[in-house]
Coordinates of C-alpha atoms in Angstrom, one line a residue:
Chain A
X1 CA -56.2 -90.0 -48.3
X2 CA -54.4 -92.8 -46.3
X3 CA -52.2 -95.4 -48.4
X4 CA -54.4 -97.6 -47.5
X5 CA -57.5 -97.4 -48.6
X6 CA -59.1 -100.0 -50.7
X7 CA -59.0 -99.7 -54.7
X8 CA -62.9 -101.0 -54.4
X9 CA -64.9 -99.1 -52.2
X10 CA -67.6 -101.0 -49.9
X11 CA -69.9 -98.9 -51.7
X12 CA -68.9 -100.0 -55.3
X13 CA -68.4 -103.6 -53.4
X14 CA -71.9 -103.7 -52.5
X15 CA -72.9 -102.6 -55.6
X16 CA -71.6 -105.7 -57.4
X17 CA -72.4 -108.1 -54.7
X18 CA -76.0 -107.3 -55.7
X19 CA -75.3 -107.8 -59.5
X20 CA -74.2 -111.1 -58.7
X21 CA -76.8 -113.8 -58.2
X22 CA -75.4 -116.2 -55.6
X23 CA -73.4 -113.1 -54.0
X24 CA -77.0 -112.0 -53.7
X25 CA -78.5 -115.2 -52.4
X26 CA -75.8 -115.2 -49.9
X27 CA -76.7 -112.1 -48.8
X28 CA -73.6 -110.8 -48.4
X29 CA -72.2 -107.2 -47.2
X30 CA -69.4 -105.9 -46.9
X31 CA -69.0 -103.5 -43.5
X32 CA -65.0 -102.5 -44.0
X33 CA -62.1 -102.6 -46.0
X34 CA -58.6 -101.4 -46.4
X35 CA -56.3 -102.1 -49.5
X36 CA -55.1 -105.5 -47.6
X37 CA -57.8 -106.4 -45.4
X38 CA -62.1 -106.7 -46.0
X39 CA -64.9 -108.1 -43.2
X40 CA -68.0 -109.1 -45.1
X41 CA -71.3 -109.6 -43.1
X42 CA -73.6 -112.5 -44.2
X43 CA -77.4 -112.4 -43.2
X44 CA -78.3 -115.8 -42.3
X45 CA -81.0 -117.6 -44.6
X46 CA -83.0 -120.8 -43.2
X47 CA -81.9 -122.3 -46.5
X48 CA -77.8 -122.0 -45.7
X49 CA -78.8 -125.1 -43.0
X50 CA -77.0 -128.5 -43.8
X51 CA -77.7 -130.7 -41.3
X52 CA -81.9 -131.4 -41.0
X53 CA -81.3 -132.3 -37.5
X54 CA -79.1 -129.1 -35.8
X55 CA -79.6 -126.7 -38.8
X56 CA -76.1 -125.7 -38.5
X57 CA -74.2 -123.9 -42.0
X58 CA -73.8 -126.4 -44.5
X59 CA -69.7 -126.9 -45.2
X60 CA -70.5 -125.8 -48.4
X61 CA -72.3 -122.4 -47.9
X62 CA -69.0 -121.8 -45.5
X63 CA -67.0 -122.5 -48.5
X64 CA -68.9 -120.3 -50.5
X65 CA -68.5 -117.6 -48.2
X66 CA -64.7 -117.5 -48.2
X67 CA -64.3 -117.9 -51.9
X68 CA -66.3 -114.9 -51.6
X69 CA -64.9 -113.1 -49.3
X70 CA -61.4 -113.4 -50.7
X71 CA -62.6 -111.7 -54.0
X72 CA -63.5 -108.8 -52.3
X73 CA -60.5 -109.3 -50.5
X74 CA -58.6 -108.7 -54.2
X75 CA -60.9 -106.2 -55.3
X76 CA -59.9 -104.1 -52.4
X77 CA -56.2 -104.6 -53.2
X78 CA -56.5 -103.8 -56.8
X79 CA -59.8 -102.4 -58.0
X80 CA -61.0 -105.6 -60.1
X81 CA -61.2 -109.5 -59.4
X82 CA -59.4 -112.3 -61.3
X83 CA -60.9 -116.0 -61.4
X84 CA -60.2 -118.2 -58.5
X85 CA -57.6 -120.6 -59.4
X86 CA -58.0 -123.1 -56.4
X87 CA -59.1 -122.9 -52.4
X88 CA -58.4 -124.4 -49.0
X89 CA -61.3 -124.5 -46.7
X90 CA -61.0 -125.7 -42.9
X91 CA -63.9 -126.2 -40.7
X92 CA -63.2 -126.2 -36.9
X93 CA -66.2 -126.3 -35.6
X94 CA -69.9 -126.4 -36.3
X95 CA -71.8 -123.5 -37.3
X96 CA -74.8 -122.5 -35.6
X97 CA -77.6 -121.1 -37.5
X98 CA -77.1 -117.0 -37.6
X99 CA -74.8 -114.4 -39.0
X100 CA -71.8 -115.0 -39.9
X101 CA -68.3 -112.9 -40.1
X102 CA -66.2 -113.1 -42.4
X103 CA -62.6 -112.0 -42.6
X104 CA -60.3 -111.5 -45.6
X105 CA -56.6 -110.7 -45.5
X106 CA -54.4 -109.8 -48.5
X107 CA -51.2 -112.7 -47.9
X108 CA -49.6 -112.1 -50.9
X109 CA -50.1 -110.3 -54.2
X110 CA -47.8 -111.0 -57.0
X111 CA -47.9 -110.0 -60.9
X112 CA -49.3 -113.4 -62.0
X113 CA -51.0 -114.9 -58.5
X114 CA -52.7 -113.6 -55.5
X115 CA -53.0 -115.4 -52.1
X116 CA -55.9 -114.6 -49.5
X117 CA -56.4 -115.8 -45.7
X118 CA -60.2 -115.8 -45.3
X119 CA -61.6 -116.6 -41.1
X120 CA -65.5 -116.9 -40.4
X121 CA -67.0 -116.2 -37.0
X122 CA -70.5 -117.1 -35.5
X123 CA -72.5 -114.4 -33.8
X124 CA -70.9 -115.4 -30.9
X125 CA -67.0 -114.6 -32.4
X126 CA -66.3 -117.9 -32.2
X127 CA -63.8 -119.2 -35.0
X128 CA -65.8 -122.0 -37.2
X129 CA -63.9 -122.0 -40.6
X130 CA -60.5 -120.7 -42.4
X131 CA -59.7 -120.6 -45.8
X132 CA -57.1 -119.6 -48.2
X133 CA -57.7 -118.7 -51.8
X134 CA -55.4 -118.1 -54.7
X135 CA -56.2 -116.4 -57.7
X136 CA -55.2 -115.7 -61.3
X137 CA -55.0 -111.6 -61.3
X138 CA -52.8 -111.2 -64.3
X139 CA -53.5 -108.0 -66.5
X140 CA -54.5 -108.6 -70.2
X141 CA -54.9 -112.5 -69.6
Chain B
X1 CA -76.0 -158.7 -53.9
X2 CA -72.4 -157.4 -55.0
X3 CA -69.8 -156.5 -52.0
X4 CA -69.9 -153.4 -54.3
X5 CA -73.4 -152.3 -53.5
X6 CA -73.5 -148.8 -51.1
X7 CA -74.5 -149.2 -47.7
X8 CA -76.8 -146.2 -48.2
X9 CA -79.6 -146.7 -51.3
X10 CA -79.4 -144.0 -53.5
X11 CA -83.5 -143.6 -52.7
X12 CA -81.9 -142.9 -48.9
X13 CA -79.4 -140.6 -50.5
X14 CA -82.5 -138.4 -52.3
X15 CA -84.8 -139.1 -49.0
X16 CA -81.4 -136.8 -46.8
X17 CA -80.5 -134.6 -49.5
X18 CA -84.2 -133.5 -49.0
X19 CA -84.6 -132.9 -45.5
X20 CA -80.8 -131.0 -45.7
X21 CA -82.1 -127.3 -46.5
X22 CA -79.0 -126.2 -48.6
X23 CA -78.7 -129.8 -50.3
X24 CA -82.2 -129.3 -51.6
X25 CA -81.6 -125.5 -52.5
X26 CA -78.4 -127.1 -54.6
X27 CA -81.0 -129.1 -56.3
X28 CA -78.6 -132.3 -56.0
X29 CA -80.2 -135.8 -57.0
X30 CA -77.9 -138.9 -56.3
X31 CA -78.5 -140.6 -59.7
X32 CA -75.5 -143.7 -59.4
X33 CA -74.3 -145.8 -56.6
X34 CA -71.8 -148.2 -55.6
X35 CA -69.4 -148.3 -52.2
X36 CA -67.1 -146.6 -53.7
X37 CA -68.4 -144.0 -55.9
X38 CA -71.4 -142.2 -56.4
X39 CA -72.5 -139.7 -59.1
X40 CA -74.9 -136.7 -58.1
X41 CA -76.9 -134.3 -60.9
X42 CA -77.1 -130.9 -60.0
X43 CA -80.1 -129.4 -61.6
X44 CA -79.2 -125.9 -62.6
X45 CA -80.7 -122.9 -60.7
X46 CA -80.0 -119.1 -61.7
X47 CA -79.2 -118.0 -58.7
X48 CA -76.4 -120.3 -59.1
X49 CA -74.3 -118.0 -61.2
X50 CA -71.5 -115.7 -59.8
X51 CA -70.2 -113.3 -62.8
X52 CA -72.8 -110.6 -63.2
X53 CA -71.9 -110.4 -66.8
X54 CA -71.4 -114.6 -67.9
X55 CA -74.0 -116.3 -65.6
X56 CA -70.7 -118.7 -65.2
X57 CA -71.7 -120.8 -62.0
X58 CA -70.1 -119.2 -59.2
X59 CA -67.3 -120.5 -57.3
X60 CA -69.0 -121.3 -53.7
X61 CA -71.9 -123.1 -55.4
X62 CA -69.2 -126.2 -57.5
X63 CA -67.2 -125.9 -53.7
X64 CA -70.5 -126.6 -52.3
X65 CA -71.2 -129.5 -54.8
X66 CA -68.1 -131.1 -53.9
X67 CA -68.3 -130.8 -50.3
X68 CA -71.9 -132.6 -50.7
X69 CA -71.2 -135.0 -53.4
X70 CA -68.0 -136.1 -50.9
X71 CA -70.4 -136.8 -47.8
X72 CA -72.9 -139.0 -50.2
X73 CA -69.1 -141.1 -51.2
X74 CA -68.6 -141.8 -47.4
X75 CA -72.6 -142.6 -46.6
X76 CA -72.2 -144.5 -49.4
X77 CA -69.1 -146.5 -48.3
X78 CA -70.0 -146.7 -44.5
X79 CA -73.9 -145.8 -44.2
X80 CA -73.0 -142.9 -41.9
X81 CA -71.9 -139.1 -43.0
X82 CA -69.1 -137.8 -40.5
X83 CA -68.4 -134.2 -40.2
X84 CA -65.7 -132.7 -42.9
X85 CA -62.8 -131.5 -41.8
X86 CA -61.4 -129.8 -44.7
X87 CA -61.7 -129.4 -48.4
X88 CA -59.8 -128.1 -51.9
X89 CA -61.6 -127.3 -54.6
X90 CA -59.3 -126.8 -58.1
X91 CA -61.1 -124.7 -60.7
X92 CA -60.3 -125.3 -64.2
X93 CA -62.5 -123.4 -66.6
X94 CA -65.4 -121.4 -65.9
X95 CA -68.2 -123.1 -65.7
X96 CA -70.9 -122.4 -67.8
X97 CA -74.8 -121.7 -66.5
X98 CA -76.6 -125.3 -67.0
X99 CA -76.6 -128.9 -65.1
X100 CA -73.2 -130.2 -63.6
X101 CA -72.6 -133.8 -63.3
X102 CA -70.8 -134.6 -59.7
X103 CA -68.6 -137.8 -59.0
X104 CA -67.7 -138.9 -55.8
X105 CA -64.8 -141.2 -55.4
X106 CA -63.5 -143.2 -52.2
X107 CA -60.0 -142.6 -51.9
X108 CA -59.3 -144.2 -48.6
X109 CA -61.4 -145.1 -45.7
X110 CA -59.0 -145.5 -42.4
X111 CA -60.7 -145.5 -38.8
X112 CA -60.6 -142.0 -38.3
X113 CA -60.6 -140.1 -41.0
X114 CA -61.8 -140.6 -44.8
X115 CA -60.6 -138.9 -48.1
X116 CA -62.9 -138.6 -51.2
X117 CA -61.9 -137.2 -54.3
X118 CA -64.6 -135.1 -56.8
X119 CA -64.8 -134.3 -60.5
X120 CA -67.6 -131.5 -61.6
X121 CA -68.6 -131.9 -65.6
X122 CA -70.4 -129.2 -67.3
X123 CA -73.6 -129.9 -69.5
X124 CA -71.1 -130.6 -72.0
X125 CA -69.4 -133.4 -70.2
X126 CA -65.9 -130.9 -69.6
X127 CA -64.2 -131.1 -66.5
X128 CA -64.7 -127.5 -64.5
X129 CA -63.8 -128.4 -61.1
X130 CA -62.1 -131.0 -58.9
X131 CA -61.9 -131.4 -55.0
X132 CA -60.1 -133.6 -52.3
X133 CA -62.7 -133.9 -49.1
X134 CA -61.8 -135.3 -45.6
X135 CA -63.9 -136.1 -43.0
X136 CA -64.1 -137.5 -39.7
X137 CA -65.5 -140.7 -39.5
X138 CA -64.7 -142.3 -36.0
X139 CA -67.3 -144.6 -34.4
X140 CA -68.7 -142.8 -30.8
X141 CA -66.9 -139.6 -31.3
Chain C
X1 CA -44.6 -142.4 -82.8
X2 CA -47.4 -142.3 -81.0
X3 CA -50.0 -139.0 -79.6
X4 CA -48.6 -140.4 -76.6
X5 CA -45.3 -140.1 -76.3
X6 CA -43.8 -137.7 -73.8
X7 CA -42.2 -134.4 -74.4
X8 CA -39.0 -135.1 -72.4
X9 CA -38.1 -138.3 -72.2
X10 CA -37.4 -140.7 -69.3
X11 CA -33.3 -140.1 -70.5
X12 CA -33.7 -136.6 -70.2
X13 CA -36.2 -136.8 -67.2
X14 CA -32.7 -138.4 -65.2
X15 CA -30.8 -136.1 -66.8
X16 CA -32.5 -133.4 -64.8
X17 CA -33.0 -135.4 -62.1
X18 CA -29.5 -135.8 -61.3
X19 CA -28.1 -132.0 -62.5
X20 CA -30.9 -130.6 -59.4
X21 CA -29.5 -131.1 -55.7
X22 CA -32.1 -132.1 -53.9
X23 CA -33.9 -134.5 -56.6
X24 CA -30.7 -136.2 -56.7
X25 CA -30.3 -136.5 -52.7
X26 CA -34.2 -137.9 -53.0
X27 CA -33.2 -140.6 -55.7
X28 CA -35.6 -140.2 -58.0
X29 CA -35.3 -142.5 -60.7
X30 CA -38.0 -141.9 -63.8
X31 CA -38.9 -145.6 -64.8
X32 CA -41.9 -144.9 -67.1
X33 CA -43.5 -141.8 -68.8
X34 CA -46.7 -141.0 -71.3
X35 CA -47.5 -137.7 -72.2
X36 CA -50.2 -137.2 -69.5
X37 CA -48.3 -140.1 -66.9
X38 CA -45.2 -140.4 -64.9
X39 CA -43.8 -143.2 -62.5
X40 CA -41.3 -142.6 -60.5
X41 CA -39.3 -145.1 -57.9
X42 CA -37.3 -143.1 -54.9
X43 CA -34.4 -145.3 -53.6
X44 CA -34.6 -145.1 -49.6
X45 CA -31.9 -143.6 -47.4
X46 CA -31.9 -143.5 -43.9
X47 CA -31.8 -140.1 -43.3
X48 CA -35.6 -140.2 -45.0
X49 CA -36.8 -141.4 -41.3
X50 CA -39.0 -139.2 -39.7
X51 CA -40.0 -140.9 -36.3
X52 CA -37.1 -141.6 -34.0
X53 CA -38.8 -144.8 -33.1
X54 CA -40.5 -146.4 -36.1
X55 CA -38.2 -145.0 -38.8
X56 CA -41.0 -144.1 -40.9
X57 CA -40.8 -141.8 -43.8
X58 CA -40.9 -137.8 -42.8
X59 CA -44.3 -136.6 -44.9
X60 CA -41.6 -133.5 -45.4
X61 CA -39.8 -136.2 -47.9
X62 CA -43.4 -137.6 -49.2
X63 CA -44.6 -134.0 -49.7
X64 CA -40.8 -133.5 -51.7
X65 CA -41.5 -136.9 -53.7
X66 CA -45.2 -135.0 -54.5
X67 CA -43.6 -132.2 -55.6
X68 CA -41.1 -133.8 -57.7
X69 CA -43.2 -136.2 -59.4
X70 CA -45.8 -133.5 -60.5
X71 CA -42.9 -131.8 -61.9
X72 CA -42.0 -134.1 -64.0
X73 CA -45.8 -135.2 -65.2
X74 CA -45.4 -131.3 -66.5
X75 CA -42.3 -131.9 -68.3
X76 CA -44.1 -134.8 -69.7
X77 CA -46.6 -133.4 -71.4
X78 CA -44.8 -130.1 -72.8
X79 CA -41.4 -130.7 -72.5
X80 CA -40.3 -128.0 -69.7
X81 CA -41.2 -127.4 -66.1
X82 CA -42.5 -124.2 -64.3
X83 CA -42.7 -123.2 -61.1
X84 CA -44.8 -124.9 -58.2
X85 CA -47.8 -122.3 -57.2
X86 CA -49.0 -124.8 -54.6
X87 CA -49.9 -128.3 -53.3
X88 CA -51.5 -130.3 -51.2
X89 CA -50.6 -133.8 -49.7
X90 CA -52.6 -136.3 -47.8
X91 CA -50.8 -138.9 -45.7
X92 CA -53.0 -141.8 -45.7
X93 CA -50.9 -144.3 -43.8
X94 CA -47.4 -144.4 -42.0
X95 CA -45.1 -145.3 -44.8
X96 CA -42.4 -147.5 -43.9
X97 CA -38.9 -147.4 -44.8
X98 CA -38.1 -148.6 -47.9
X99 CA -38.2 -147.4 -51.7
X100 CA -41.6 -145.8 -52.7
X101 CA -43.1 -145.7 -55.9
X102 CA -44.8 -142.2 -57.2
X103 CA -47.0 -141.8 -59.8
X104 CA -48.5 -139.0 -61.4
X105 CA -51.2 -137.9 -63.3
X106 CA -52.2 -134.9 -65.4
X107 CA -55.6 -133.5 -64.5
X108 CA -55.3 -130.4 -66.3
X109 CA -53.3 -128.2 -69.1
X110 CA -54.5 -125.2 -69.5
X111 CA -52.9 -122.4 -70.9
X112 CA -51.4 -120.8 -67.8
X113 CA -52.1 -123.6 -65.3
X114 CA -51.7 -127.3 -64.9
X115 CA -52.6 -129.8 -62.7
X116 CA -51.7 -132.8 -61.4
X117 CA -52.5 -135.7 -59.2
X118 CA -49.5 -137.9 -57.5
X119 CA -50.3 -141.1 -55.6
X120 CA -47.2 -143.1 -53.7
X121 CA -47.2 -146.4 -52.5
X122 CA -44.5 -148.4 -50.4
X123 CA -42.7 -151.3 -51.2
X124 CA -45.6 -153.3 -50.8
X125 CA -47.9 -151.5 -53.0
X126 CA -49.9 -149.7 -50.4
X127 CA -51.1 -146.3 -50.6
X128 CA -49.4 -144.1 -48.4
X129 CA -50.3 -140.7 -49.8
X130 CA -51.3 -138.3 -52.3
X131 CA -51.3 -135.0 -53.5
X132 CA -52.2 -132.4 -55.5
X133 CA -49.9 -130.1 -57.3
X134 CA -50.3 -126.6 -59.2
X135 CA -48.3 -125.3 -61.8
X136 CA -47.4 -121.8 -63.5
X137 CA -47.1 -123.0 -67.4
X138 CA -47.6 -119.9 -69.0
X139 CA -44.8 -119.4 -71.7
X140 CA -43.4 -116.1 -72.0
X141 CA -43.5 -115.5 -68.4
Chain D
X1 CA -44.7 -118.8 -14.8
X2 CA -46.9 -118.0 -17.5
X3 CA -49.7 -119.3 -19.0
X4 CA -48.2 -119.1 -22.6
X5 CA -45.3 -121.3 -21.6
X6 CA -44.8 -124.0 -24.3
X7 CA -45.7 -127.8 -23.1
X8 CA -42.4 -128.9 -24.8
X9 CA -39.1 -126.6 -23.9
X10 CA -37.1 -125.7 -26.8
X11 CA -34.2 -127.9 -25.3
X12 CA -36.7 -130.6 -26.0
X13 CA -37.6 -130.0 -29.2
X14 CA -34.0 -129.5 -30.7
X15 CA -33.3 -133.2 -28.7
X16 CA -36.2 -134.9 -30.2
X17 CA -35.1 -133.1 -33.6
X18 CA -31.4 -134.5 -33.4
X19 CA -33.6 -137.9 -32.8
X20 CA -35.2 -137.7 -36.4
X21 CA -33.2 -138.3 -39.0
X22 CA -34.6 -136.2 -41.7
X23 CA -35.4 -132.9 -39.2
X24 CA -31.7 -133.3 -38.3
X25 CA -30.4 -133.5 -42.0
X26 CA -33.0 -130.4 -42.4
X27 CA -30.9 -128.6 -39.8
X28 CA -33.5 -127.5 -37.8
X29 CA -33.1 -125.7 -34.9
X30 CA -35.9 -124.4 -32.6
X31 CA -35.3 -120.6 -31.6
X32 CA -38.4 -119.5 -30.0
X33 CA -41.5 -121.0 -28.5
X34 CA -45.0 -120.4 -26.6
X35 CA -47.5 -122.1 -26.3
X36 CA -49.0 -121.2 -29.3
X37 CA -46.1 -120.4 -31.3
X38 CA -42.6 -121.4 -32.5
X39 CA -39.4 -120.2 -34.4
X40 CA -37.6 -122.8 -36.4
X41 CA -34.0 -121.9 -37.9
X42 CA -33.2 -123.8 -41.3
X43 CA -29.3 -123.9 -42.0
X44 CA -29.0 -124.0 -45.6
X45 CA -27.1 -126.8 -47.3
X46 CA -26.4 -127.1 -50.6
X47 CA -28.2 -130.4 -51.2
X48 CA -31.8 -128.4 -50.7
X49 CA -31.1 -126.7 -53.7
X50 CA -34.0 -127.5 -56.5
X51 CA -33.0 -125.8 -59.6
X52 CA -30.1 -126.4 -61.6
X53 CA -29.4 -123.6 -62.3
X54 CA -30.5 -120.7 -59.9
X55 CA -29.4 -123.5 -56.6
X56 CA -33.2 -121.9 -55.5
X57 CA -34.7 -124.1 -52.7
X58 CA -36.7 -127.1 -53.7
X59 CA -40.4 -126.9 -53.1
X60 CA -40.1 -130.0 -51.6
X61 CA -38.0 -128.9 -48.9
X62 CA -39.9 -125.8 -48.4
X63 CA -43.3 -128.0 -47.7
X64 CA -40.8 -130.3 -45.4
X65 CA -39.8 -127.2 -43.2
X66 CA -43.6 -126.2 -43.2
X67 CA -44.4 -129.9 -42.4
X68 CA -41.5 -130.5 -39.2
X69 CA -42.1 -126.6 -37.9
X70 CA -46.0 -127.2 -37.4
X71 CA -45.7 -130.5 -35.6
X72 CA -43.0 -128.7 -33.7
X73 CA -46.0 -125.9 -33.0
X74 CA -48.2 -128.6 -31.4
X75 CA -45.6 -130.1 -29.6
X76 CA -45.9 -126.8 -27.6
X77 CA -49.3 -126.5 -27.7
X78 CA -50.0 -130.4 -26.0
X79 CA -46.7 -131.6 -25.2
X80 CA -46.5 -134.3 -27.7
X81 CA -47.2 -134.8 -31.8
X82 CA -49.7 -136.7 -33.2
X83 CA -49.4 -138.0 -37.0
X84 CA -49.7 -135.5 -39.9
X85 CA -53.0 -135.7 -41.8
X86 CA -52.9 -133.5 -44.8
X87 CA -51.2 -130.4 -45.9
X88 CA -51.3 -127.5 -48.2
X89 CA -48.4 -125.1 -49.0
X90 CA -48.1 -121.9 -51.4
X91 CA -45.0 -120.9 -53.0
X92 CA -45.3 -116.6 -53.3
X93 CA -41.5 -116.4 -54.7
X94 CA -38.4 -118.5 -55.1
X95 CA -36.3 -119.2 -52.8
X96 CA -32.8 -118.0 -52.6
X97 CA -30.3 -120.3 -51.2
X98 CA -29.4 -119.4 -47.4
X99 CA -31.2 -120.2 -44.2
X100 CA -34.9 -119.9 -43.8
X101 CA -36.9 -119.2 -40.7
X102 CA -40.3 -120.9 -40.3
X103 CA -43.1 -119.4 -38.0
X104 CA -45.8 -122.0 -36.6
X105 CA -48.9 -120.7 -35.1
X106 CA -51.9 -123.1 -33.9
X107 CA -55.1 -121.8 -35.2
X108 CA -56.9 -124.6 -33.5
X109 CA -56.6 -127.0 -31.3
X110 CA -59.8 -129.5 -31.2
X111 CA -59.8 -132.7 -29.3
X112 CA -59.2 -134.5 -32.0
X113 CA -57.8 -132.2 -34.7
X114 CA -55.2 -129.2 -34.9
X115 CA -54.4 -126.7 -37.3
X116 CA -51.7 -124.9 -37.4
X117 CA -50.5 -122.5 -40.0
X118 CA -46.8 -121.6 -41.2
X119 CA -44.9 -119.1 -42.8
X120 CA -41.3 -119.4 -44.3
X121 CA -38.6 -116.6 -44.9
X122 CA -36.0 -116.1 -46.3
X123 CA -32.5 -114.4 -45.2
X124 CA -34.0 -111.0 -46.3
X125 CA -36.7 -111.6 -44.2
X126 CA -39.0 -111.7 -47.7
X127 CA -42.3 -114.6 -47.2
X128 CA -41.0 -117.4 -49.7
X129 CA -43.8 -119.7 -48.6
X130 CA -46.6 -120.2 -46.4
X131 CA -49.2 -123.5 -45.5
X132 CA -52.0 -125.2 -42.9
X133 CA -50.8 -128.6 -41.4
X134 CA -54.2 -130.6 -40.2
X135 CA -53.2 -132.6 -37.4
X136 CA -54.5 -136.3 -35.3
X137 CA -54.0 -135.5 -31.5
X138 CA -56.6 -137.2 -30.2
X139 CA -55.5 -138.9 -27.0
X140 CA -55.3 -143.0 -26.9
X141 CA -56.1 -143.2 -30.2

């Protein structure tokens, strides 16, 4: 067994996405993950739509996503999540209604704090948002 | 009338948060007005919650409040919402399963670009979260 | 002696200020301090310039002065200073040369984290930028 | 000639460097450069030293460096630098005194807004530091 395999397994990730209700909502699931690096698949719902005129993703569904996605993104690095601390969320473009990937990478992890790099794709691959997120992941806190 | 009065009603506020799909989903109602800062009650939903084992709301769904609280502080400064360009949300306790109060205030309005800042209260009036939103709010762009 | 007072005082804030290199080189000068809020005036040099034509502040020194000034909010309120986890900075307007004035602000104290919000204005009061600031306060760490 | 070539030649960005008074106290010197992304040397002085006691770089010269490398990384994308709109910078580790190489990388360039991301090392090659720079290039603006 490689180094680098993921101290969550997608199974086991899965598995707690479904225990958690807005994980749930957001239909997430996650596809593949190494110790540093997790790409989560999100099932577009009608109800993710912000604008009532294009129906692309509401900034804040994206948002929610990479918040998301960088958990899993910690999980994989050290078998459990800590609370999110703070996030950075850039939109570059709009988001057209349908599936979205989303890709977390492991920047740093420290003893106290852990950094994530979180990018979402449309269905077409197109970059539409980045994100970092910083947690808390200190043992017996 | 005041020079302080919004240049969007807060019945225009309700009338788009309704027609926006994920707005409604967040259950947001603009409650407080002026051209400068608005306040928005989030009526609590269970799918809200992120920890399988707290019901504590999740972390996307206050980044999402923010996000949508900031673009009812520039409608409300300007009329107009403009696209956001980029977000941070600080989270300082967990926040516990119930109604959130949202505040929206104007930070700066220049000719491009717009800053709003955001404070999320709990059902017990504590500060749990607070965000910096900028958008783009350029005239014919 | 008021709740109020701060837990390093504005002697022992320029103290500090003057024992750290680059604090010095900035010219920080603490003029006024509570327990939750710190002003701080920044004596313009020259080599602050950023533009090669207008002379206007580098946001590398505002972002510095953001820094700097959050620091010293910490001390404020419990009398020592940990380290930076990270910030953000908005630059609102070109800031001429000339001194600035930095305030900051404590959002949040909480047992491992603080937070804090620093505005600066120029010489005639404007706001040129702010930022937010996180904070490692943990004791025994 | 290749398509990567950077708009702005490394000559011309350590000229327009020497031009700005606080890049050239930073000591800045461009190494490297496409069109997407450039090298920045940091001579060390004394005077960036935060801490009175360890001489560790000040976080406020860190978020400078991050601030002056990512204009210099549009500069190569378009060929000129529009103003800085916000930025967000996370400290992994201190930073021991000696020179620093920066790494800009545009994530985005938009017609009216670019994102570029860097990271900071230090003399051991170890990531001290890493932030997104949000950009105004819009043309006749």
């Amino acid at each position: 067994m490689s180094d680098n395999q993921p101290l969550m397994s997608i199974e086991a990730m899965n598995a707690r996405i479904h225990r958690s209700p807005f994980n749930r909502w957001l239909g997430l699931e996650a596809i593949a993950a190494t110790a540093t690096d997790v790409v989560i698949r999100v099932n577009w719902r009608e109800e993710m739509g912000g604008s009532p005129d294009t129906g692309a993703a509401h900034g804040g569904v994206l948002a929610a996503i990479v918040d998301a996605t960088a958990s899993y993104t910690v999980a994989a690095a050290i078998g459990r999540i800590g609370p999110t601390l703070d996030m950075r969320v850039d939109f570059h473009k709009s988001a057209k209604p349908g599936n979205i990937t989303a890709t977390g990478r492991l920047i740093k992890m420290g003893r106290s704090i852990a950094s994530v790099d979180v990018t979402l794709c449309d269905v077409d691959g197109k970059l539409i948002s980045s994100g970092r997120v910083v947690f808390f992941v200190q043992q017996n806190s």
